[in-house]
């Protein structure tokens, strides 16, 4: 069945450094790729999404890139801050949303 | 601002008990979802509903059922709770058809002893 693999499972960076989370998907029909951030004690919240007709999208300090040929997409966070500490989930959809396993990001001051 | 509320933040039940998890949304969204979240497994879809009284199985429906009698309310039912159903349960809603943002509730952490 459809599958989304997410790496790394944990990531620790110093404040101000960049963080990159990578995902690969198996369903070549996938055309929607959202990223969710889950803070402690809360439900996941959408932070950025990209559709298959776009290769890159930016929103302030976060950006997502998509390589449809290789079936992988990545989240880039620049100038990380302690409030970026959270669990991040990638997902891919061809009508049904499949989530990755999650990455616990820790930003140390 | 979309608000999705879940009836309990923490719940402890005994093996064999019938368990009801309630989800209520205030934005008139057609679609509602139940996921379970386990470490290393991400979010897995249990059931979803695209209209009142309509339901579809997700990837892991075994041991669960759902009810949607009103548009704003979606209930997850564990007919006979088992220890392997100890997990975080998340409800989500989505407006319309197609791929759009899902709005999540805060989750219910269920422990079955």
JSON list of N, CA and C in Angstrom, two decimals, chain A residues 3-43:
[
{"chain": "A", "resi": 3, "resn": "UNK", "atom": "N", "xyz": [2.85, 4.46, 1.19]},
{"chain": "A", "resi": 3, "resn": "UNK", "atom": "CA", "xyz": [3.74, 4.59, 2.33]},
{"chain": "A", "resi": 3, "resn": "UNK", "atom": "C", "xyz": [4.49, 5.92, 2.25]},
{"chain": "A", "resi": 4, "resn": "UNK", "atom": "N", "xyz": [4.73, 6.53, 3.40]},
{"chain": "A", "resi": 4, "resn": "UNK", "atom": "CA", "xyz": [5.56, 7.73, 3.49]},
{"chain": "A", "resi": 4, "resn": "UNK", "atom": "C", "xyz": [6.62, 7.48, 4.57]},
{"chain": "A", "resi": 5, "resn": "UNK", "atom": "N", "xyz": [7.88, 7.60, 4.16]},
{"chain": "A", "resi": 5, "resn": "UNK", "atom": "CA", "xyz": [9.00, 7.42, 5.09]},
{"chain": "A", "resi": 5, "resn": "UNK", "atom": "C", "xyz": [9.58, 8.78, 5.44]},
{"chain": "A", "resi": 6, "resn": "UNK", "atom": "N", "xyz": [9.82, 9.00, 6.72]},
{"chain": "A", "resi": 6, "resn": "UNK", "atom": "CA", "xyz": [10.30, 10.30, 7.20]},
{"chain": "A", "resi": 6, "resn": "UNK", "atom": "C", "xyz": [11.57, 10.10, 8.01]},
{"chain": "A", "resi": 7, "resn": "UNK", "atom": "N", "xyz": [12.58, 10.97, 7.75]},
{"chain": "A", "resi": 7, "resn": "UNK", "atom": "CA", "xyz": [13.86, 10.91, 8.47]},
{"chain": "A", "resi": 7, "resn": "UNK", "atom": "C", "xyz": [14.39, 12.33, 8.70]},
{"chain": "A", "resi": 8, "resn": "UNK", "atom": "N", "xyz": [15.09, 12.55, 9.82]},
{"chain": "A", "resi": 8, "resn": "UNK", "atom": "CA", "xyz": [15.35, 11.58, 10.89]},
{"chain": "A", "resi": 8, "resn": "UNK", "atom": "C", "xyz": [14.17, 11.50, 11.86]},
{"chain": "A", "resi": 9, "resn": "UNK", "atom": "N", "xyz": [14.21, 10.59, 12.81]},
{"chain": "A", "resi": 9, "resn": "UNK", "atom": "CA", "xyz": [13.14, 10.50, 13.80]},
{"chain": "A", "resi": 9, "resn": "UNK", "atom": "C", "xyz": [13.35, 11.55, 14.91]},
{"chain": "A", "resi": 10, "resn": "UNK", "atom": "N", "xyz": [14.60, 11.89, 15.17]},
{"chain": "A", "resi": 10, "resn": "UNK", "atom": "CA", "xyz": [14.90, 12.96, 16.12]},
{"chain": "A", "resi": 10, "resn": "UNK", "atom": "C", "xyz": [15.99, 13.84, 15.52]},
{"chain": "A", "resi": 11, "resn": "UNK", "atom": "N", "xyz": [15.94, 15.12, 15.85]},
{"chain": "A", "resi": 11, "resn": "UNK", "atom": "CA", "xyz": [16.89, 16.08, 15.31]},
{"chain": "A", "resi": 11, "resn": "UNK", "atom": "C", "xyz": [17.12, 17.15, 16.37]},
{"chain": "A", "resi": 12, "resn": "UNK", "atom": "N", "xyz": [18.38, 17.37, 16.70]},
{"chain": "A", "resi": 12, "resn": "UNK", "atom": "CA", "xyz": [18.74, 18.38, 17.68]},
{"chain": "A", "resi": 12, "resn": "UNK", "atom": "C", "xyz": [19.67, 19.39, 17.03]},
{"chain": "A", "resi": 13, "resn": "UNK", "atom": "N", "xyz": [19.33, 20.67, 17.12]},
{"chain": "A", "resi": 13, "resn": "UNK", "atom": "CA", "xyz": [20.14, 21.73, 16.52]},
{"chain": "A", "resi": 13, "resn": "UNK", "atom": "C", "xyz": [20.32, 22.86, 17.52]},
{"chain": "A", "resi": 14, "resn": "UNK", "atom": "N", "xyz": [21.33, 23.67, 17.28]},
{"chain": "A", "resi": 14, "resn": "UNK", "atom": "CA", "xyz": [21.54, 24.87, 18.09]},
{"chain": "A", "resi": 14, "resn": "UNK", "atom": "C", "xyz": [20.69, 26.00, 17.52]},
{"chain": "A", "resi": 15, "resn": "UNK", "atom": "N", "xyz": [20.22, 26.84, 18.42]},
{"chain": "A", "resi": 15, "resn": "UNK", "atom": "CA", "xyz": [19.45, 28.00, 17.99]},
{"chain": "A", "resi": 15, "resn": "UNK", "atom": "C", "xyz": [20.22, 28.77, 16.92]},
{"chain": "A", "resi": 16, "resn": "UNK", "atom": "N", "xyz": [19.52, 29.12, 15.85]},
{"chain": "A", "resi": 16, "resn": "UNK", "atom": "CA", "xyz": [20.14, 29.86, 14.77]},
{"chain": "A", "resi": 16, "resn": "UNK", "atom": "C", "xyz": [20.60, 28.98, 13.62]},
{"chain": "A", "resi": 17, "resn": "UNK", "atom": "N", "xyz": [20.78, 27.68, 13.87]},
{"chain": "A", "resi": 17, "resn": "UNK", "atom": "CA", "xyz": [21.16, 26.75, 12.81]},
{"chain": "A", "resi": 17, "resn": "UNK", "atom": "C", "xyz": [19.94, 26.42, 11.95]},
{"chain": "A", "resi": 18, "resn": "UNK", "atom": "N", "xyz": [20.19, 25.72, 10.84]},
{"chain": "A", "resi": 18, "resn": "UNK", "atom": "CA", "xyz": [19.11, 25.25, 9.99]},
{"chain": "A", "resi": 18, "resn": "UNK", "atom": "C", "xyz": [18.76, 23.81, 10.33]},
{"chain": "A", "resi": 19, "resn": "UNK", "atom": "N", "xyz": [17.52, 23.44, 10.04]},
{"chain": "A", "resi": 19, "resn": "UNK", "atom": "CA", "xyz": [17.06, 22.06, 10.24]},
{"chain": "A", "resi": 19, "resn": "UNK", "atom": "C", "xyz": [16.41, 21.57, 8.95]},
{"chain": "A", "resi": 20, "resn": "UNK", "atom": "N", "xyz": [16.70, 20.33, 8.60]},
{"chain": "A", "resi": 20, "resn": "UNK", "atom": "CA", "xyz": [16.12, 19.74, 7.38]},
{"chain": "A", "resi": 20, "resn": "UNK", "atom": "C", "xyz": [15.50, 18.39, 7.73]},
{"chain": "A", "resi": 21, "resn": "UNK", "atom": "N", "xyz": [14.28, 18.19, 7.31]},
{"chain": "A", "resi": 21, "resn": "UNK", "atom": "CA", "xyz": [13.58, 16.92, 7.50]},
{"chain": "A", "resi": 21, "resn": "UNK", "atom": "C", "xyz": [13.19, 16.41, 6.12]},
{"chain": "A", "resi": 22, "resn": "UNK", "atom": "N", "xyz": [13.42, 15.10, 5.88]},
{"chain": "A", "resi": 22, "resn": "UNK", "atom": "CA", "xyz": [13.21, 14.56, 4.55]},
{"chain": "A", "resi": 22, "resn": "UNK", "atom": "C", "xyz": [12.15, 13.46, 4.56]},
{"chain": "A", "resi": 23, "resn": "UNK", "atom": "N", "xyz": [11.37, 13.41, 3.48]},
{"chain": "A", "resi": 23, "resn": "UNK", "atom": "CA", "xyz": [10.35, 12.38, 3.35]},
{"chain": "A", "resi": 23, "resn": "UNK", "atom": "C", "xyz": [10.36, 11.81, 1.94]},
{"chain": "A", "resi": 24, "resn": "UNK", "atom": "N", "xyz": [10.08, 10.52, 1.83]},
{"chain": "A", "resi": 24, "resn": "UNK", "atom": "CA", "xyz": [9.88, 9.88, 0.54]},
{"chain": "A", "resi": 24, "resn": "UNK", "atom": "C", "xyz": [8.50, 9.23, 0.53]},
{"chain": "A", "resi": 25, "resn": "UNK", "atom": "N", "xyz": [7.90, 9.15, -0.65]},
{"chain": "A", "resi": 25, "resn": "UNK", "atom": "CA", "xyz": [6.58, 8.57, -0.76]},
{"chain": "A", "resi": 25, "resn": "UNK", "atom": "C", "xyz": [6.58, 7.52, -1.85]},
{"chain": "A", "resi": 26, "resn": "UNK", "atom": "N", "xyz": [5.61, 6.61, -1.78]},
{"chain": "A", "resi": 26, "resn": "UNK", "atom": "CA", "xyz": [5.60, 5.48, -2.71]},
{"chain": "A", "resi": 26, "resn": "UNK", "atom": "C", "xyz": [4.57, 5.64, -3.83]},
{"chain": "A", "resi": 27, "resn": "UNK", "atom": "N", "xyz": [3.48, 6.37, -3.56]},
{"chain": "A", "resi": 27, "resn": "UNK", "atom": "CA", "xyz": [2.41, 6.48, -4.55]},
{"chain": "A", "resi": 27, "resn": "UNK", "atom": "C", "xyz": [2.72, 7.59, -5.54]},
{"chain": "A", "resi": 28, "resn": "UNK", "atom": "N", "xyz": [3.02, 7.24, -6.77]},
{"chain": "A", "resi": 28, "resn": "UNK", "atom": "CA", "xyz": [3.40, 8.24, -7.77]},
{"chain": "A", "resi": 28, "resn": "UNK", "atom": "C", "xyz": [2.23, 9.16, -8.14]},
{"chain": "A", "resi": 29, "resn": "UNK", "atom": "N", "xyz": [1.01, 8.79, -7.75]},
{"chain": "A", "resi": 29, "resn": "UNK", "atom": "CA", "xyz": [-0.15, 9.65, -8.02]},
{"chain": "A", "resi": 29, "resn": "UNK", "atom": "C", "xyz": [-0.32, 10.74, -6.97]},
{"chain": "A", "resi": 30, "resn": "UNK", "atom": "N", "xyz": [0.50, 10.74, -5.93]},
{"chain": "A", "resi": 30, "resn": "UNK", "atom": "CA", "xyz": [0.40, 11.76, -4.89]},
{"chain": "A", "resi": 30, "resn": "UNK", "atom": "C", "xyz": [0.63, 13.13, -5.49]},
{"chain": "A", "resi": 31, "resn": "UNK", "atom": "N", "xyz": [-0.22, 14.10, -5.10]},
{"chain": "A", "resi": 31, "resn": "UNK", "atom": "CA", "xyz": [-0.08, 15.43, -5.69]},
{"chain": "A", "resi": 31, "resn": "UNK", "atom": "C", "xyz": [-0.24, 16.56, -4.66]},
{"chain": "A", "resi": 32, "resn": "UNK", "atom": "N", "xyz": [-0.32, 16.19, -3.39]},
{"chain": "A", "resi": 32, "resn": "UNK", "atom": "CA", "xyz": [-0.47, 17.19, -2.33]},
{"chain": "A", "resi": 32, "resn": "UNK", "atom": "C", "xyz": [0.40, 16.76, -1.17]},
{"chain": "A", "resi": 33, "resn": "UNK", "atom": "N", "xyz": [1.23, 17.72, -0.66]},
{"chain": "A", "resi": 33, "resn": "UNK", "atom": "CA", "xyz": [2.25, 17.36, 0.34]},
{"chain": "A", "resi": 33, "resn": "UNK", "atom": "C", "xyz": [2.24, 18.41, 1.45]},
{"chain": "A", "resi": 34, "resn": "UNK", "atom": "N", "xyz": [1.49, 18.16, 2.51]},
{"chain": "A", "resi": 34, "resn": "UNK", "atom": "CA", "xyz": [1.46, 19.12, 3.63]},
{"chain": "A", "resi": 34, "resn": "UNK", "atom": "C", "xyz": [2.47, 18.74, 4.71]},
{"chain": "A", "resi": 35, "resn": "UNK", "atom": "N", "xyz": [2.83, 19.73, 5.50]},
{"chain": "A", "resi": 35, "resn": "UNK", "atom": "CA", "xyz": [3.66, 19.52, 6.70]},
{"chain": "A", "resi": 35, "resn": "UNK", "atom": "C", "xyz": [2.90, 20.05, 7.91]},
{"chain": "A", "resi": 36, "resn": "UNK", "atom": "N", "xyz": [2.88, 19.24, 8.97]},
{"chain": "A", "resi": 36, "resn": "UNK", "atom": "CA", "xyz": [2.19, 19.61, 10.20]},
{"chain": "A", "resi": 36, "resn": "UNK", "atom": "C", "xyz": [3.18, 19.70, 11.34]},
{"chain": "A", "resi": 37, "resn": "UNK", "atom": "N", "xyz": [2.92, 20.63, 12.24]},
{"chain": "A", "resi": 37, "resn": "UNK", "atom": "CA", "xyz": [3.74, 20.81, 13.44]},
{"chain": "A", "resi": 37, "resn": "UNK", "atom": "C", "xyz": [2.86, 20.50, 14.65]},
{"chain": "A", "resi": 38, "resn": "UNK", "atom": "N", "xyz": [3.36, 19.65, 15.55]},
{"chain": "A", "resi": 38, "resn": "UNK", "atom": "CA", "xyz": [2.61, 19.31, 16.75]},
{"chain": "A", "resi": 38, "resn": "UNK", "atom": "C", "xyz": [3.40, 19.73, 17.98]},
{"chain": "A", "resi": 39, "resn": "UNK", "atom": "N", "xyz": [2.91, 20.74, 18.65]},
{"chain": "A", "resi": 39, "resn": "UNK", "atom": "CA", "xyz": [3.53, 21.19, 19.90]},
{"chain": "A", "resi": 39, "resn": "UNK", "atom": "C", "xyz": [3.01, 20.34, 21.05]},
{"chain": "A", "resi": 40, "resn": "UNK", "atom": "N", "xyz": [3.75, 20.34, 22.13]},
{"chain": "A", "resi": 40, "resn": "UNK", "atom": "CA", "xyz": [3.43, 19.49, 23.28]},
{"chain": "A", "resi": 40, "resn": "UNK", "atom": "C", "xyz": [2.01, 19.77, 23.79]},
{"chain": "A", "resi": 41, "resn": "UNK", "atom": "N", "xyz": [1.21, 18.70, 23.88]},
{"chain": "A", "resi": 41, "resn": "UNK", "atom": "CA", "xyz": [-0.14, 18.84, 24.42]},
{"chain": "A", "resi": 41, "resn": "UNK", "atom": "C", "xyz": [-1.16, 19.36, 23.43]},
{"chain": "A", "resi": 42, "resn": "UNK", "atom": "N", "xyz": [-0.76, 19.50, 22.17]},
{"chain": "A", "resi": 42, "resn": "UNK", "atom": "CA", "xyz": [-1.69, 20.03, 21.17]},
{"chain": "A", "resi": 42, "resn": "UNK", "atom": "C", "xyz": [-1.82, 19.06, 20.00]},
{"chain": "A", "resi": 43, "resn": "UNK", "atom": "N", "xyz": [-2.84, 19.29, 19.18]},
{"chain": "A", "resi": 43, "resn": "UNK", "atom": "CA", "xyz": [-2.97, 18.53, 17.95]},
{"chain": "A", "resi": 43, "resn": "UNK", "atom": "C", "xyz": [-2.08, 19.11, 16.87]}
]
